[in-house]
């Protein structure tokens, strides 16, 4: 059964979830951002059924999040590399990992983030670009067009 499409909804979160809302999709993006590019490597790391992986990779290519690149001619083989649109999901993946570390576990997290050059542990946070204040410290509200509710 196909889930309801969200790509025509007004909400940007709904539209984003229409592209990356499937759990396997985000795990594939996570691995691609970590440097995994080949079908067999995705399959081995995720233990995902081959048909599911094929469908999700196709979806990510169609959505412009990954692109196929040939890495061997005979037999023909392709790898899947994040595009700028795919790399734009890095903060989403990091934030989701932090949320999972804090709220979805009762044991120590299996991984941590560190500066690639120095090895120093890092703790990313979302900040307002103008003030530099962490978003958790700001009083934030969403402002936009008023969309009538369906029951009105």
Short mmCIF file of N, CA and C in Angstrom, two decimals:
data_model
loop_
_atom_site.label_atom_id
_atom_site.label_comp_id
_atom_site.label_asym_id
_atom_site.label_seq_id
_atom_site.Cartn_x
_atom_site.Cartn_y
_atom_site.Cartn_z
N UNK A 1 0.84 -1.18 0.00
CA UNK A 1 0.00 0.00 0.00
C UNK A 1 0.88 1.24 0.00
N UNK A 2 0.65 2.14 -0.92
CA UNK A 2 1.42 3.37 -1.05
C UNK A 2 0.94 4.36 -0.01
N UNK A 3 1.89 5.01 0.64
CA UNK A 3 1.52 6.03 1.62
C UNK A 3 1.02 7.28 0.91
N UNK A 4 0.34 8.12 1.65
CA UNK A 4 -0.18 9.37 1.10
C UNK A 4 0.98 10.26 0.69
N UNK A 5 0.88 10.87 -0.47
CA UNK A 5 1.90 11.82 -0.93
C UNK A 5 1.75 13.13 -0.16
N UNK A 6 2.89 13.69 0.18
CA UNK A 6 2.90 14.94 0.94
C UNK A 6 3.46 16.10 0.14
N UNK A 7 3.89 15.85 -1.08
CA UNK A 7 4.61 16.86 -1.86
C UNK A 7 3.75 18.03 -2.32
N UNK A 8 2.45 17.93 -2.19
CA UNK A 8 1.59 19.06 -2.59
C UNK A 8 1.05 19.84 -1.39
N UNK A 9 1.44 19.40 -0.21
CA UNK A 9 1.01 20.12 0.99
C UNK A 9 1.75 21.45 1.08
N UNK A 10 1.17 22.39 1.75
CA UNK A 10 1.78 23.72 1.91
C UNK A 10 3.01 23.66 2.81
N UNK A 11 3.01 22.81 3.79
CA UNK A 11 4.04 22.73 4.82
C UNK A 11 5.37 22.22 4.25
N UNK A 12 6.46 22.95 4.48
CA UNK A 12 7.78 22.55 4.01
C UNK A 12 8.26 21.27 4.68
N UNK A 13 7.87 21.05 5.93
CA UNK A 13 8.25 19.81 6.61
C UNK A 13 7.58 18.63 5.92
N UNK A 14 6.31 18.76 5.58
CA UNK A 14 5.61 17.69 4.87
C UNK A 14 6.28 17.40 3.53
N UNK A 15 6.64 18.44 2.81
CA UNK A 15 7.29 18.25 1.51
C UNK A 15 8.65 17.57 1.66
N UNK A 16 9.40 17.95 2.69
CA UNK A 16 10.69 17.32 2.93
C UNK A 16 10.50 15.85 3.29
N UNK A 17 9.49 15.56 4.12
CA UNK A 17 9.23 14.18 4.51
C UNK A 17 8.78 13.33 3.33
N UNK A 18 8.15 13.95 2.34
CA UNK A 18 7.78 13.21 1.15
C UNK A 18 9.01 12.68 0.43
N UNK A 19 10.14 13.39 0.55
CA UNK A 19 11.38 12.99 -0.09
C UNK A 19 12.20 12.06 0.80
N UNK A 20 12.34 12.39 2.08
CA UNK A 20 13.27 11.65 2.96
C UNK A 20 12.61 11.06 4.20
N UNK A 21 11.30 10.94 4.20
CA UNK A 21 10.59 10.50 5.40
C UNK A 21 10.64 9.01 5.67
N UNK A 22 11.07 8.22 4.73
CA UNK A 22 11.19 6.79 4.95
C UNK A 22 12.47 6.51 5.74
N UNK A 23 12.40 5.68 6.79
CA UNK A 23 13.61 5.43 7.60
C UNK A 23 14.80 4.90 6.79
N UNK A 24 14.56 3.98 5.86
CA UNK A 24 15.68 3.47 5.07
C UNK A 24 16.34 4.59 4.27
N UNK A 25 15.54 5.52 3.78
CA UNK A 25 16.08 6.61 2.98
C UNK A 25 17.06 7.45 3.79
N UNK A 26 16.71 7.81 4.99
CA UNK A 26 17.62 8.61 5.82
C UNK A 26 18.86 7.82 6.21
N UNK A 27 18.73 6.52 6.42
CA UNK A 27 19.91 5.72 6.75
C UNK A 27 20.85 5.61 5.55
N UNK A 28 20.30 5.54 4.35
CA UNK A 28 21.13 5.54 3.14
C UNK A 28 21.84 6.88 3.00
N UNK A 29 21.12 7.97 3.21
CA UNK A 29 21.73 9.30 3.15
C UNK A 29 22.83 9.42 4.20
N UNK A 30 22.57 8.96 5.41
CA UNK A 30 23.59 8.98 6.47
C UNK A 30 24.86 8.29 5.99
N UNK A 31 24.71 7.08 5.47
CA UNK A 31 25.89 6.34 5.03
C UNK A 31 26.57 7.02 3.85
N UNK A 32 25.80 7.57 2.93
CA UNK A 32 26.40 8.28 1.78
C UNK A 32 27.21 9.48 2.26
N UNK A 33 26.70 10.17 3.26
CA UNK A 33 27.44 11.32 3.81
C UNK A 33 28.70 10.87 4.56
N UNK A 34 28.73 9.61 4.99
CA UNK A 34 29.92 9.05 5.64
C UNK A 34 30.90 8.45 4.63
N UNK A 35 30.54 8.51 3.34
CA UNK A 35 31.46 8.05 2.31
C UNK A 35 31.12 6.72 1.67
N UNK A 36 30.02 6.10 2.07
CA UNK A 36 29.59 4.86 1.42
C UNK A 36 29.00 5.24 0.07
N UNK A 37 29.43 4.58 -1.00
CA UNK A 37 28.94 4.95 -2.33
C UNK A 37 28.45 3.78 -3.16
N UNK A 38 28.81 2.57 -2.79
CA UNK A 38 28.51 1.42 -3.65
C UNK A 38 27.38 0.58 -3.08
N UNK A 39 26.58 0.05 -4.01
CA UNK A 39 25.39 -0.73 -3.66
C UNK A 39 25.71 -1.81 -2.63
N UNK A 40 26.73 -2.60 -2.90
CA UNK A 40 27.06 -3.72 -2.02
C UNK A 40 27.45 -3.22 -0.61
N UNK A 41 28.11 -2.08 -0.54
CA UNK A 41 28.50 -1.53 0.76
C UNK A 41 27.27 -1.05 1.54
N UNK A 42 26.34 -0.39 0.85
CA UNK A 42 25.09 0.01 1.51
C UNK A 42 24.37 -1.24 2.02
N UNK A 43 24.27 -2.24 1.18
CA UNK A 43 23.53 -3.45 1.53
C UNK A 43 24.17 -4.15 2.72
N UNK A 44 25.49 -4.24 2.73
CA UNK A 44 26.19 -4.91 3.83
C UNK A 44 26.06 -4.14 5.14
N UNK A 45 26.21 -2.82 5.09
CA UNK A 45 26.13 -2.00 6.31
C UNK A 45 24.73 -1.98 6.91
N UNK A 46 23.73 -1.86 6.04
CA UNK A 46 22.36 -1.68 6.51
C UNK A 46 21.58 -2.98 6.66
N UNK A 47 22.05 -4.06 6.04
CA UNK A 47 21.30 -5.33 6.04
C UNK A 47 19.89 -5.10 5.52
N UNK A 48 19.78 -4.30 4.49
CA UNK A 48 18.51 -3.93 3.88
C UNK A 48 18.23 -4.89 2.71
N UNK A 49 17.00 -5.29 2.51
CA UNK A 49 16.71 -6.13 1.35
C UNK A 49 17.14 -5.44 0.05
N UNK A 50 17.68 -6.20 -0.88
CA UNK A 50 18.21 -5.64 -2.12
C UNK A 50 17.15 -4.85 -2.89
N UNK A 51 15.94 -5.39 -2.96
CA UNK A 51 14.88 -4.70 -3.69
C UNK A 51 14.54 -3.37 -3.04
N UNK A 52 14.53 -3.33 -1.71
CA UNK A 52 14.25 -2.09 -0.99
C UNK A 52 15.36 -1.08 -1.24
N UNK A 53 16.61 -1.53 -1.18
CA UNK A 53 17.74 -0.64 -1.43
C UNK A 53 17.69 -0.09 -2.85
N UNK A 54 17.40 -0.94 -3.81
CA UNK A 54 17.30 -0.50 -5.20
C UNK A 54 16.25 0.60 -5.34
N UNK A 55 15.09 0.38 -4.75
CA UNK A 55 14.00 1.36 -4.84
C UNK A 55 14.38 2.67 -4.16
N UNK A 56 15.00 2.60 -2.98
CA UNK A 56 15.36 3.82 -2.26
C UNK A 56 16.46 4.59 -2.98
N UNK A 57 17.46 3.89 -3.52
CA UNK A 57 18.52 4.57 -4.27
C UNK A 57 17.93 5.26 -5.51
N UNK A 58 17.04 4.58 -6.19
CA UNK A 58 16.38 5.18 -7.37
C UNK A 58 15.63 6.44 -6.96
N UNK A 59 14.91 6.36 -5.85
CA UNK A 59 14.16 7.51 -5.35
C UNK A 59 15.11 8.68 -5.03
N UNK A 60 16.23 8.39 -4.38
CA UNK A 60 17.18 9.45 -4.02
C UNK A 60 17.84 10.06 -5.24
N UNK A 61 18.08 9.26 -6.27
CA UNK A 61 18.61 9.79 -7.53
C UNK A 61 17.55 10.66 -8.20
N UNK A 62 16.32 10.17 -8.28
CA UNK A 62 15.23 10.94 -8.90
C UNK A 62 15.00 12.26 -8.17
N UNK A 63 15.19 12.26 -6.85
CA UNK A 63 14.98 13.47 -6.05
C UNK A 63 16.17 14.42 -6.11
N UNK A 64 17.26 13.99 -6.74
CA UNK A 64 18.44 14.85 -6.85
C UNK A 64 19.30 14.89 -5.60
N UNK A 65 19.13 13.92 -4.72
CA UNK A 65 19.91 13.86 -3.47
C UNK A 65 21.20 13.08 -3.67
N UNK A 66 21.13 12.04 -4.49
CA UNK A 66 22.32 11.29 -4.89
C UNK A 66 22.41 11.33 -6.41
N UNK A 67 23.64 11.19 -6.91
CA UNK A 67 23.80 11.03 -8.35
C UNK A 67 24.60 9.77 -8.62
N UNK A 68 24.29 9.14 -9.74
CA UNK A 68 25.02 7.95 -10.16
C UNK A 68 26.29 8.38 -10.89
N UNK A 69 27.39 7.69 -10.58
CA UNK A 69 28.64 7.90 -11.30
C UNK A 69 29.23 6.54 -11.63
N UNK A 70 29.63 6.38 -12.88
CA UNK A 70 30.25 5.13 -13.28
C UNK A 70 31.63 5.04 -12.64
N UNK A 71 31.95 3.85 -12.11
CA UNK A 71 33.29 3.65 -11.58
C UNK A 71 33.98 2.46 -12.26
N UNK A 72 33.25 1.72 -13.10
CA UNK A 72 33.86 0.64 -13.87
C UNK A 72 33.04 0.42 -15.13
N UNK A 73 33.74 0.19 -16.24
CA UNK A 73 33.04 0.00 -17.51
C UNK A 73 32.63 -1.44 -17.75
N UNK A 74 33.53 -2.39 -17.44
CA UNK A 74 33.26 -3.81 -17.75
C UNK A 74 33.45 -4.66 -16.52
N UNK A 75 32.44 -5.24 -15.95
CA UNK A 75 31.05 -4.94 -16.23
C UNK A 75 30.70 -3.55 -15.71
N UNK A 76 29.69 -2.94 -16.28
CA UNK A 76 29.33 -1.58 -15.86
C UNK A 76 28.91 -1.55 -14.39
N UNK A 77 29.50 -0.63 -13.65
CA UNK A 77 29.16 -0.45 -12.23
C UNK A 77 29.07 1.04 -11.94
N UNK A 78 28.09 1.37 -11.08
CA UNK A 78 27.90 2.76 -10.70
C UNK A 78 27.96 2.89 -9.19
N UNK A 79 28.34 4.08 -8.75
CA UNK A 79 28.30 4.40 -7.34
C UNK A 79 27.32 5.55 -7.16
N UNK A 80 26.95 5.78 -5.93
CA UNK A 80 25.96 6.80 -5.59
C UNK A 80 26.63 7.84 -4.70
N UNK A 81 26.67 9.07 -5.20
CA UNK A 81 27.42 10.14 -4.54
C UNK A 81 26.45 11.27 -4.17
N UNK A 82 26.55 11.81 -2.95
CA UNK A 82 25.66 12.92 -2.58
C UNK A 82 25.88 14.14 -3.46
N UNK A 83 24.80 14.76 -3.86
CA UNK A 83 24.82 16.03 -4.58
C UNK A 83 24.84 17.15 -3.53
N UNK A 84 24.84 18.39 -4.00
CA UNK A 84 24.73 19.52 -3.07
C UNK A 84 23.44 19.41 -2.27
N UNK A 85 22.37 18.99 -2.92
CA UNK A 85 21.09 18.80 -2.23
C UNK A 85 21.21 17.72 -1.16
N UNK A 86 21.93 16.66 -1.46
CA UNK A 86 22.16 15.60 -0.49
C UNK A 86 23.03 16.06 0.66
N UNK A 87 24.11 16.78 0.33
CA UNK A 87 24.99 17.29 1.39
C UNK A 87 24.25 18.29 2.28
N UNK A 88 23.22 18.92 1.75
CA UNK A 88 22.40 19.83 2.54
C UNK A 88 21.63 19.12 3.65
N UNK A 89 21.56 17.80 3.59
CA UNK A 89 20.89 17.03 4.65
C UNK A 89 21.81 16.72 5.82
N UNK A 90 23.09 17.05 5.72
CA UNK A 90 24.03 16.76 6.82
C UNK A 90 23.55 17.32 8.16
N UNK A 91 23.12 18.60 8.24
CA UNK A 91 22.65 19.10 9.54
C UNK A 91 21.41 18.35 10.05
N UNK A 92 20.56 17.88 9.15
CA UNK A 92 19.38 17.11 9.54
C UNK A 92 19.82 15.80 10.17
N UNK A 93 20.76 15.13 9.54
CA UNK A 93 21.25 13.84 10.04
C UNK A 93 21.93 14.03 11.40
N UNK A 94 22.75 15.07 11.53
CA UNK A 94 23.45 15.32 12.79
C UNK A 94 22.45 15.64 13.90
N UNK A 95 21.47 16.48 13.59
CA UNK A 95 20.47 16.84 14.59
C UNK A 95 19.64 15.63 14.99
N UNK A 96 19.28 14.80 14.03
CA UNK A 96 18.53 13.59 14.34
C UNK A 96 19.35 12.64 15.21
N UNK A 97 20.65 12.54 14.93
CA UNK A 97 21.53 11.71 15.76
C UNK A 97 21.57 12.25 17.19
N UNK A 98 21.72 13.56 17.34
CA UNK A 98 21.76 14.15 18.68
C UNK A 98 20.45 13.91 19.42
N UNK A 99 19.34 14.06 18.73
CA UNK A 99 18.04 13.82 19.36
C UNK A 99 17.95 12.36 19.80
N UNK A 100 18.36 11.44 18.92
CA UNK A 100 18.34 10.02 19.27
C UNK A 100 19.23 9.70 20.45
N UNK A 101 20.43 10.33 20.49
CA UNK A 101 21.33 10.12 21.62
C UNK A 101 20.68 10.53 22.93
N UNK A 102 19.95 11.63 22.90
CA UNK A 102 19.36 12.16 24.13
C UNK A 102 18.03 11.50 24.51
N UNK A 103 17.19 11.24 23.53
CA UNK A 103 15.83 10.84 23.85
C UNK A 103 15.43 9.43 23.43
N UNK A 104 16.22 8.76 22.61
CA UNK A 104 15.82 7.44 22.12
C UNK A 104 16.72 6.32 22.63
N UNK A 105 17.58 6.62 23.59
CA UNK A 105 18.51 5.62 24.11
C UNK A 105 18.51 5.67 25.63
N UNK A 106 18.82 4.54 26.24
CA UNK A 106 19.08 4.54 27.67
C UNK A 106 20.46 3.95 27.95
N UNK A 107 21.26 3.88 26.90
CA UNK A 107 22.65 3.42 27.00
C UNK A 107 23.54 4.45 26.31
N UNK A 108 24.83 4.36 26.45
CA UNK A 108 25.71 5.34 25.82
C UNK A 108 25.60 5.29 24.29
N UNK A 109 25.65 6.44 23.63
CA UNK A 109 25.59 6.46 22.17
C UNK A 109 26.75 5.70 21.55
N UNK A 110 26.53 5.06 20.42
CA UNK A 110 27.59 4.25 19.79
C UNK A 110 28.64 5.08 19.06
N UNK A 111 28.31 6.31 18.74
CA UNK A 111 29.26 7.15 18.01
C UNK A 111 29.25 8.55 18.59
N UNK A 112 30.28 9.31 18.25
CA UNK A 112 30.32 10.72 18.61
C UNK A 112 30.94 11.47 17.43
N UNK A 113 30.83 12.77 17.44
CA UNK A 113 31.37 13.59 16.37
C UNK A 113 32.68 14.22 16.82
N UNK A 114 33.61 14.32 15.88
CA UNK A 114 34.87 14.98 16.20
C UNK A 114 35.35 15.76 15.00
N UNK A 115 36.18 16.74 15.26
CA UNK A 115 36.80 17.54 14.21
C UNK A 115 37.74 16.62 13.43
N UNK A 116 37.57 16.55 12.12
CA UNK A 116 38.36 15.63 11.29
C UNK A 116 39.84 15.99 11.31
N UNK A 117 40.17 17.26 11.46
CA UNK A 117 41.58 17.68 11.44
C UNK A 117 42.27 17.48 12.78
N UNK A 118 41.55 17.73 13.88
CA UNK A 118 42.19 17.71 15.20
C UNK A 118 41.82 16.51 16.05
N UNK A 119 40.70 15.85 15.72
CA UNK A 119 40.23 14.75 16.54
C UNK A 119 39.50 15.21 17.79
N UNK A 120 39.36 16.52 17.95
CA UNK A 120 38.68 17.07 19.12
C UNK A 120 37.18 16.80 19.03
N UNK A 121 36.57 16.28 20.10
CA UNK A 121 35.11 16.09 20.08
C UNK A 121 34.40 17.41 19.83
N UNK A 122 33.33 17.35 19.07
CA UNK A 122 32.53 18.56 18.81
C UNK A 122 31.09 18.28 19.20
N UNK A 123 30.40 19.35 19.56
CA UNK A 123 28.99 19.28 19.89
C UNK A 123 28.26 20.34 19.10
N UNK A 124 27.81 20.00 17.89
CA UNK A 124 27.12 20.97 17.05
C UNK A 124 25.83 21.46 17.69
N UNK A 125 25.46 22.67 17.36
CA UNK A 125 24.19 23.22 17.81
C UNK A 125 23.64 24.12 16.71
N UNK A 126 22.34 24.21 16.61
CA UNK A 126 21.72 25.11 15.65
C UNK A 126 21.69 26.50 16.25
N UNK A 127 22.11 27.47 15.44
CA UNK A 127 22.12 28.85 15.92
C UNK A 127 21.45 29.76 14.90
N UNK A 128 20.96 30.89 15.39
CA UNK A 128 20.44 31.93 14.52
C UNK A 128 21.63 32.58 13.81
N UNK A 129 21.59 32.62 12.50
CA UNK A 129 22.70 33.18 11.71
C UNK A 129 22.96 34.66 12.04
N UNK A 130 21.93 35.42 12.37
CA UNK A 130 22.10 36.85 12.63
C UNK A 130 22.67 37.10 14.02
N UNK A 131 22.05 36.51 15.04
CA UNK A 131 22.47 36.81 16.42
C UNK A 131 23.51 35.84 16.96
N UNK A 132 23.60 34.66 16.37
CA UNK A 132 24.50 33.64 16.89
C UNK A 132 23.93 32.90 18.09
N UNK A 133 22.71 33.23 18.49
CA UNK A 133 22.09 32.59 19.66
C UNK A 133 21.61 31.19 19.30
N UNK A 134 21.83 30.22 20.20
CA UNK A 134 21.31 28.87 19.94
C UNK A 134 19.80 28.91 19.80
N UNK A 135 19.28 28.11 18.86
CA UNK A 135 17.83 28.11 18.63
C UNK A 135 17.07 27.67 19.87
N UNK A 136 17.67 26.85 20.70
CA UNK A 136 16.97 26.43 21.91
C UNK A 136 16.81 27.60 22.88
N UNK A 137 17.65 28.64 22.75
CA UNK A 137 17.58 29.77 23.66
C UNK A 137 16.68 30.88 23.12
N UNK A 138 16.28 30.81 21.87
CA UNK A 138 15.44 31.85 21.29
C UNK A 138 13.98 31.53 21.49
N UNK A 139 13.20 32.56 21.53
CA UNK A 139 11.76 32.37 21.52
C UNK A 139 11.36 32.46 20.05
N UNK A 140 10.96 31.34 19.48
CA UNK A 140 10.72 31.22 18.05
C UNK A 140 9.26 30.93 17.78
N UNK A 141 8.75 31.52 16.72
CA UNK A 141 7.41 31.17 16.25
C UNK A 141 7.47 31.14 14.73
N UNK A 142 6.65 30.32 14.14
CA UNK A 142 6.56 30.24 12.69
C UNK A 142 5.54 31.25 12.20
N UNK A 143 5.89 32.01 11.19
CA UNK A 143 5.01 33.03 10.63
C UNK A 143 4.90 32.76 9.14
N UNK A 144 3.69 32.77 8.62
CA UNK A 144 3.51 32.52 7.19
C UNK A 144 2.09 32.75 6.78
N UNK A 145 1.80 32.28 5.59
CA UNK A 145 0.43 32.41 5.07
C UNK A 145 -0.52 31.63 5.95
N UNK A 146 -1.71 32.11 6.04
CA UNK A 146 -2.75 31.39 6.75
C UNK A 146 -3.38 30.42 5.77
N UNK A 147 -3.32 29.15 6.12
CA UNK A 147 -3.91 28.12 5.28
C UNK A 147 -5.18 27.64 5.96
N UNK A 148 -6.32 27.74 5.26
CA UNK A 148 -7.56 27.32 5.90
C UNK A 148 -7.55 25.83 6.26
N UNK A 149 -8.12 25.51 7.40
CA UNK A 149 -8.25 24.11 7.79
C UNK A 149 -9.30 23.46 6.91
N UNK A 150 -9.17 22.16 6.72
CA UNK A 150 -10.11 21.43 5.85
C UNK A 150 -11.51 21.39 6.44
N UNK A 151 -11.62 21.46 7.76
CA UNK A 151 -12.96 21.32 8.36
C UNK A 151 -13.70 22.65 8.44
N UNK A 152 -13.13 23.70 7.88
CA UNK A 152 -13.82 25.00 7.92
C UNK A 152 -14.67 25.21 6.68
#
